Coordinates of C-alpha atoms in Angstrom, one line a residue:
X9 CA 0.0 0.0 0.0
X10 CA 2.8 2.4 0.9
X11 CA 4.4 1.8 -2.5
X12 CA 1.3 3.0 -4.3
X13 CA 1.0 6.1 -2.1
X14 CA 4.6 7.0 -2.6
X15 CA 4.4 6.4 -6.4
X16 CA 1.2 8.5 -6.6
X17 CA 2.9 11.3 -4.6
X18 CA 6.0 11.2 -6.8
X19 CA 4.0 11.3 -10.0
X20 CA 2.0 14.3 -8.6
X21 CA 5.2 16.2 -7.8
X22 CA 6.9 15.4 -11.1
X23 CA 3.7 16.3 -13.0
X24 CA 3.2 19.7 -11.3
X25 CA 4.0 22.7 -13.5
X26 CA 7.2 24.7 -12.8
X27 CA 6.5 27.9 -10.9
X28 CA 6.5 31.0 -13.1
X29 CA 9.6 33.1 -13.0
X30 CA 9.2 36.7 -12.0
X31 CA 11.6 38.0 -14.6
X32 CA 13.0 36.0 -17.5
X33 CA 16.2 38.1 -17.3
X34 CA 17.0 37.2 -13.7
X35 CA 19.7 34.7 -14.8
X36 CA 21.4 37.4 -16.8
X37 CA 21.8 40.1 -14.1
X38 CA 25.5 39.3 -14.0
X39 CA 27.4 38.0 -16.9
X40 CA 29.4 38.6 -20.1
X41 CA 29.3 38.0 -23.8
X42 CA 32.2 37.2 -26.1
X43 CA 32.1 38.2 -29.7
X44 CA 32.2 41.1 -32.2
X45 CA 30.3 44.4 -31.8
X46 CA 27.8 44.3 -34.6
X47 CA 25.8 47.5 -34.0
X48 CA 26.2 50.6 -31.9
X49 CA 23.2 52.7 -31.0
X50 CA 23.1 56.3 -29.6
X51 CA 19.9 57.9 -28.3
X52 CA 20.0 61.5 -27.0
X53 CA 16.5 61.1 -25.5
X54 CA 17.9 58.8 -22.8
X55 CA 19.7 61.0 -20.3
X56 CA 22.9 59.7 -18.8
X57 CA 23.2 56.8 -21.3
X58 CA 26.0 56.5 -23.8
X59 CA 26.3 53.9 -26.5
X60 CA 24.4 50.6 -26.5
X61 CA 25.9 47.7 -28.4
X62 CA 24.6 44.5 -30.0
X63 CA 27.1 41.7 -30.6
X64 CA 27.5 38.5 -32.6
X65 CA 26.9 36.1 -31.0
X66 CA 23.9 37.8 -29.5
X67 CA 23.9 39.1 -25.9
X68 CA 21.5 36.7 -23.9
X69 CA 18.3 37.7 -22.2
X70 CA 15.2 39.7 -23.0
X71 CA 17.2 42.4 -24.6
X72 CA 20.2 41.8 -26.9
X73 CA 21.6 45.2 -25.9
X74 CA 24.4 46.2 -23.5
X75 CA 24.6 49.9 -22.7
X76 CA 27.4 52.1 -21.3
X77 CA 26.1 54.7 -18.8
X78 CA 27.9 58.0 -18.2
X79 CA 28.2 57.4 -14.5
X80 CA 30.8 54.6 -15.1
X81 CA 34.1 55.9 -13.8
X82 CA 35.8 54.6 -17.0
X83 CA 33.2 56.1 -19.4
X84 CA 35.7 57.9 -21.7
X85 CA 38.0 55.0 -21.9
X86 CA 35.3 52.4 -22.5
X87 CA 33.6 54.6 -25.1
X88 CA 36.8 54.8 -27.0
X89 CA 37.4 51.1 -26.7
X90 CA 33.9 50.2 -27.9
X91 CA 34.2 52.6 -30.9
X92 CA 37.6 51.4 -32.0
X93 CA 36.7 47.7 -31.5
X94 CA 33.6 48.2 -33.7
X95 CA 35.6 50.0 -36.4
X96 CA 38.4 47.4 -36.4
X97 CA 36.1 44.4 -36.0
X98 CA 38.0 43.2 -32.9
X99 CA 36.7 40.4 -30.7
X100 CA 35.6 41.6 -27.2
X101 CA 34.2 40.5 -24.0
X102 CA 31.5 42.8 -22.6
X103 CA 30.8 42.4 -18.8
X104 CA 27.8 43.6 -16.9
X105 CA 26.5 43.3 -13.3
X106 CA 23.0 44.9 -13.7
X107 CA 20.1 45.3 -16.0
X108 CA 18.4 48.6 -16.6
X109 CA 14.6 49.3 -16.7
X110 CA 14.5 48.3 -20.4
X111 CA 16.2 45.0 -19.7
X112 CA 19.5 46.2 -21.3
X113 CA 22.7 45.0 -19.6
X114 CA 24.7 47.8 -18.0
X115 CA 28.3 47.6 -19.2
X116 CA 30.9 47.5 -16.4
X117 CA 34.0 46.6 -18.3
X118 CA 35.2 45.6 -21.7
X119 CA 38.2 43.6 -23.0
X120 CA 39.1 43.5 -26.6
X121 CA 42.1 42.0 -28.5
X122 CA 43.6 41.8 -32.0
X123 CA 42.3 38.9 -34.1

């Protein structure tokens, strides 16, 4: 009898739907992406934000964008690195530790190298 009760309970647990996630981007709050910068976007309507980039392969999460904010202490250096890497087609790693209100990653640091 206990065998049937345990089996029924196990099947009920395994068959239960997974709880809904509050935010699909939770797993990408901290991370990095390795590839080439494919697109740079600038928008003067967003105060305090510098360039946003898309990469190949694509940045994971709800938004495929990573953005550099002007409050980053290395803003001028990172801006120059992103621009030169885009022009030269260099491979880069873009790191982030937060996601903004549009689900774009906020760039903390960037590493690029000659290919």
